[in-house]
mmCIF file of C-alpha atoms in Angstrom:
data_model
loop_
_atom_site.group_PDB
_atom_site.id
_atom_site.type_symbol
_atom_site.label_atom_id
_atom_site.label_comp_id
_atom_site.label_asym_id
_atom_site.label_seq_id
_atom_site.Cartn_x
_atom_site.Cartn_y
_atom_site.Cartn_z
ATOM 1 C CA MET A 157 76.669 3.493 90.603
ATOM 2 C CA ASP A 158 79.141 2.579 93.362
ATOM 3 C CA GLU A 159 82.203 0.693 92.244
ATOM 4 C CA ASP A 160 84.237 -1.360 94.650
ATOM 5 C CA ALA A 161 87.920 -0.256 94.788
ATOM 6 C CA GLY A 162 89.014 -3.872 94.350
ATOM 7 C CA THR A 163 86.911 -4.516 91.256
ATOM 8 C CA SER A 164 88.592 -4.466 87.870
ATOM 9 C CA VAL A 165 87.185 -2.702 84.853
ATOM 10 C CA PRO A 166 85.742 -5.128 82.269
ATOM 11 C CA GLY A 167 88.182 -5.610 79.407
ATOM 12 C CA HIS A 168 91.161 -4.368 81.478
ATOM 13 C CA PRO A 169 93.460 -6.472 83.620
ATOM 14 C CA ALA A 170 93.142 -6.045 87.367
ATOM 15 C CA PRO A 171 95.928 -3.940 88.873
ATOM 16 C CA VAL A 172 98.701 -5.967 90.432
ATOM 17 C CA ALA A 173 100.378 -4.686 93.570
ATOM 18 C CA ALA A 174 104.135 -4.332 93.279
ATOM 19 C CA VAL A 175 106.236 -6.665 95.381
ATOM 20 C CA VAL A 176 108.426 -4.365 97.469
ATOM 21 C CA VAL A 177 111.448 -5.704 99.337
ATOM 22 C CA ALA A 178 113.398 -3.336 101.591
ATOM 23 C CA LEU A 179 117.128 -3.981 101.217
ATOM 24 C CA MET A 180 118.743 -1.157 103.200
ATOM 25 C CA SER A 181 117.698 1.782 105.343
ATOM 26 C CA GLU A 182 120.590 3.680 106.901
ATOM 27 C CA GLU A 183 121.519 7.096 108.207
ATOM 28 C CA PHE A 184 124.910 8.351 107.013
ATOM 29 C CA SER A 185 127.463 11.095 107.593
ATOM 30 C CA ALA A 186 130.891 11.971 106.207
ATOM 31 C CA ALA A 187 132.453 9.431 108.575
ATOM 32 C CA THR A 188 130.309 6.548 107.262
ATOM 33 C CA VAL A 189 130.257 7.204 103.489
ATOM 34 C CA THR A 190 132.899 4.610 102.568
ATOM 35 C CA ALA A 191 131.434 1.813 104.694
ATOM 36 C CA LEU A 192 127.963 2.651 103.340
ATOM 37 C CA ARG A 193 129.250 2.333 99.772
ATOM 38 C CA HIS A 194 130.640 -1.140 100.503
ATOM 39 C CA ARG A 195 127.339 -2.300 102.059
ATOM 40 C CA LEU A 196 125.442 -0.801 99.114
ATOM 41 C CA GLN A 197 127.664 -2.655 96.630
ATOM 42 C CA ALA A 198 126.989 -5.943 98.438
ATOM 43 C CA GLN A 199 123.215 -5.365 98.346
ATOM 44 C CA VAL A 200 123.242 -4.331 94.679
ATOM 45 C CA ASN A 201 125.243 -7.456 93.817
ATOM 46 C CA SER A 202 122.861 -9.621 95.873
ATOM 47 C CA VAL A 203 119.910 -8.706 93.620
ATOM 48 C CA GLY A 204 121.941 -9.561 90.531
ATOM 49 C CA LEU A 205 122.987 -6.101 89.382
ATOM 50 C CA THR A 206 126.643 -6.854 88.735
ATOM 51 C CA GLY A 207 129.407 -5.805 86.374
ATOM 52 C CA ASP A 208 129.444 -2.327 84.854
ATOM 53 C CA VAL A 209 125.759 -1.602 85.436
ATOM 54 C CA GLY A 210 126.051 -2.540 89.101
ATOM 55 C CA PHE A 211 129.178 -0.431 89.492
ATOM 56 C CA ASP A 212 127.496 2.498 87.715
ATOM 57 C CA PHE A 213 124.457 2.303 90.000
ATOM 58 C CA VAL A 214 126.634 2.263 93.128
ATOM 59 C CA LEU A 215 128.715 5.174 91.792
ATOM 60 C CA ALA A 216 125.538 7.169 91.087
ATOM 61 C CA VAL A 217 124.228 6.578 94.604
ATOM 62 C CA HIS A 218 127.647 7.420 96.050
ATOM 63 C CA GLU A 219 127.524 10.766 94.223
ATOM 64 C CA LEU A 220 124.106 11.465 95.766
ATOM 65 C CA VAL A 221 125.365 10.494 99.232
ATOM 66 C CA THR A 222 128.430 12.742 98.993
ATOM 67 C CA ASN A 223 126.210 15.565 97.712
ATOM 68 C CA ALA A 224 123.987 15.134 100.760
ATOM 69 C CA VAL A 225 127.016 15.345 103.044
ATOM 70 C CA ARG A 226 128.500 18.330 101.221
ATOM 71 C CA HIS A 227 125.362 20.328 100.397
ATOM 72 C CA GLY A 228 122.651 18.814 102.561
ATOM 73 C CA GLY A 229 123.598 19.413 106.143
ATOM 74 C CA GLY A 230 126.419 16.909 106.585
ATOM 75 C CA HIS A 231 124.257 13.803 106.898
ATOM 76 C CA GLY A 232 121.333 12.023 105.333
ATOM 77 C CA HIS A 233 119.364 8.821 104.906
ATOM 78 C CA LEU A 234 119.681 6.104 102.258
ATOM 79 C CA ALA A 235 116.845 3.677 101.508
ATOM 80 C CA LEU A 236 117.352 0.883 98.962
ATOM 81 C CA ARG A 237 114.489 -1.347 97.876
ATOM 82 C CA ARG A 238 113.468 -3.641 95.084
ATOM 83 C CA GLU A 239 110.036 -3.063 93.537
ATOM 84 C CA ASP A 240 109.345 -6.040 91.315
ATOM 85 C CA ASP A 241 112.147 -5.803 88.740
ATOM 86 C CA VAL A 242 113.242 -2.259 89.596
ATOM 87 C CA LEU A 243 115.980 -1.363 92.046
ATOM 88 C CA VAL A 244 115.141 1.963 93.731
ATOM 89 C CA CYS A 245 117.467 4.022 95.915
ATOM 90 C CA GLU A 246 116.383 7.177 97.763
ATOM 91 C CA VAL A 247 118.904 9.557 99.285
ATOM 92 C CA SER A 248 117.410 12.254 101.513
ATOM 93 C CA ASP A 249 119.121 15.153 103.240
ATOM 94 C CA GLN A 250 118.231 18.186 105.326
ATOM 95 C CA GLY A 251 119.780 20.773 103.006
ATOM 96 C CA VAL A 252 118.084 23.678 101.342
ATOM 97 C CA ALA A 253 118.690 23.797 97.608
ATOM 98 C CA ALA A 254 119.475 27.343 96.559
ATOM 99 C CA GLY A 255 117.929 27.994 93.166
ATOM 100 C CA GLY A 256 117.630 25.044 90.844
ATOM 101 C CA LEU A 257 119.099 21.605 91.120
ATOM 102 C CA PRO A 258 121.184 21.492 87.934
ATOM 103 C CA VAL A 259 121.548 18.178 86.173
ATOM 104 C CA ARG A 260 123.724 19.681 83.457
ATOM 105 C CA LEU A 261 127.372 18.993 82.892
ATOM 106 C CA PRO A 262 129.304 22.094 83.973
ATOM 107 C CA ALA A 263 132.087 23.608 81.905
ATOM 108 C CA VAL A 264 135.382 21.738 82.029
ATOM 109 C CA ASP A 265 137.054 24.542 83.964
ATOM 110 C CA VAL A 266 134.496 24.402 86.794
ATOM 111 C CA ALA A 267 135.482 22.282 89.787
ATOM 112 C CA GLY A 268 132.679 20.051 91.044
ATOM 113 C CA GLY A 269 129.032 20.185 90.117
ATOM 114 C CA ARG A 270 128.914 16.837 88.311
ATOM 115 C CA GLY A 271 127.222 14.639 90.919
ATOM 116 C CA LEU A 272 123.626 14.973 89.718
ATOM 117 C CA TRP A 273 124.723 14.751 86.089
ATOM 118 C CA LEU A 274 126.574 11.510 86.831
ATOM 119 C CA ALA A 275 123.638 10.094 88.786
ATOM 120 C CA HIS A 276 121.364 10.869 85.831
ATOM 121 C CA ARG A 277 123.728 9.379 83.254
ATOM 122 C CA LEU A 278 124.596 6.211 85.184
ATOM 123 C CA THR A 279 121.072 5.058 86.073
ATOM 124 C CA GLU A 280 117.715 4.403 84.445
ATOM 125 C CA GLY A 281 116.233 7.493 86.013
ATOM 126 C CA LEU A 282 116.828 10.347 88.455
ATOM 127 C CA LEU A 283 114.034 12.132 90.302
ATOM 128 C CA LEU A 284 114.731 15.141 92.522
ATOM 129 C CA THR A 285 112.161 16.307 95.038
ATOM 130 C CA ARG A 286 112.409 19.383 97.224
ATOM 131 C CA ARG A 287 110.748 18.958 100.576
ATOM 132 C CA PRO A 288 110.214 21.656 103.205
ATOM 133 C CA ASP A 289 113.004 20.053 105.238
ATOM 134 C CA GLY A 290 115.456 19.078 102.476
ATOM 135 C CA VAL A 291 115.940 17.260 99.188
ATOM 136 C CA THR A 292 115.313 13.658 98.152
ATOM 137 C CA ALA A 293 117.044 12.164 95.127
ATOM 138 C CA VAL A 294 115.794 8.849 93.733
ATOM 139 C CA VAL A 295 117.663 6.711 91.200
ATOM 140 C CA THR A 296 116.489 3.487 89.598
ATOM 141 C CA ALA A 297 117.875 0.528 87.705
ATOM 142 C CA CYS A 298 115.722 -1.977 85.842
ATOM 143 C CA LEU A 299 116.382 -5.646 86.393
ATOM 144 C CA GLN A 300 115.446 -8.156 83.711
ATOM 145 C CA PRO A 301 116.125 -11.833 83.276
ATOM 146 C CA SER A 302 119.069 -12.277 80.942
ATOM 147 C CA GLY A 303 117.434 -15.189 79.160
ATOM 148 C CA GLY A 304 118.998 -18.203 80.833
ATOM 149 C CA ALA A 305 117.148 -19.861 83.703
ATOM 150 C CA ASP A 306 120.320 -20.027 85.808
ATOM 151 C CA SER A 307 121.504 -16.516 84.939
ATOM 152 C CA PRO A 308 121.089 -13.644 87.405
ATOM 153 C CA PRO A 309 119.049 -10.577 86.410
ATOM 154 C CA VAL A 310 120.894 -7.833 84.591
ATOM 155 C CA ALA A 311 120.097 -4.177 84.120
ATOM 156 C CA ALA A 312 117.993 -3.321 81.121
ATOM 157 C CA GLY A 313 120.466 -0.616 80.094
ATOM 158 C CA THR A 314 121.544 2.854 81.012
ATOM 159 C CA ALA A 315 120.619 6.243 79.666
ATOM 160 C CA SER A 316 122.083 6.833 76.246
ATOM 161 C CA ALA A 317 124.291 9.758 75.432
ATOM 162 C CA ASP A 318 124.013 11.886 72.365
ATOM 163 C CA GLU A 319 127.027 12.062 70.058
ATOM 164 C CA SER A 320 128.642 14.831 72.127
ATOM 165 C CA GLY A 321 128.677 12.607 75.212
ATOM 166 C CA GLY A 322 126.151 14.741 77.088
ATOM 167 C CA PRO A 323 122.621 13.839 78.043
ATOM 168 C CA ALA A 324 120.208 13.658 75.142
ATOM 169 C CA GLY A 325 118.708 17.109 74.640
ATOM 170 C CA ASP A 326 121.323 18.783 76.861
ATOM 171 C CA ASP A 327 123.811 21.149 75.301
ATOM 172 C CA GLY A 328 126.209 20.548 78.206
ATOM 173 C CA GLU A 329 126.678 24.250 78.747
ATOM 174 C CA GLY A 330 126.150 26.337 81.811
ATOM 175 C CA PRO A 331 128.116 25.790 84.960
ATOM 176 C CA GLY A 332 125.135 25.773 87.292
ATOM 177 C CA PRO A 333 125.784 25.757 91.024
ATOM 178 C CA GLY A 334 126.056 22.572 92.325
ATOM 179 C CA ARG A 335 125.090 19.408 93.682
#
């Protein structure tokens, strides 16, 4: 029996296509990181992600951008979009990741290596993808109505820390090379 791709299954709601709105798409380098951060902050604020959660999202993306400059060939590409009530930011570079991409908090006596950990902690989610020509890091923030009709959307929340302050399920040990 042939089923049409657009036909829904009886008893199940028909799939709804996400509304995707491109907000930014920019190449960057060390010389443009600061200006990019300011433009990013303006875009994040424009979709209603303000206050601490907006600042945290921008800081997380900034960490990914500086990682791309430092570890990913000196330049990269940032793409920011809204998919329904989710803010999505992709940062791609041309670097080759040696070994793993640690998302663990390094020891206190290790300089650097906290960028991915911060990006993970400050956003709803972090996804790292190795490509043949580099690495793409994606962070997200959920937007939800705050309850009042005139109120802007606010983030649903950020990842919670365990009692030690590290990511849940992470012992925080191991310096790991790092992004």
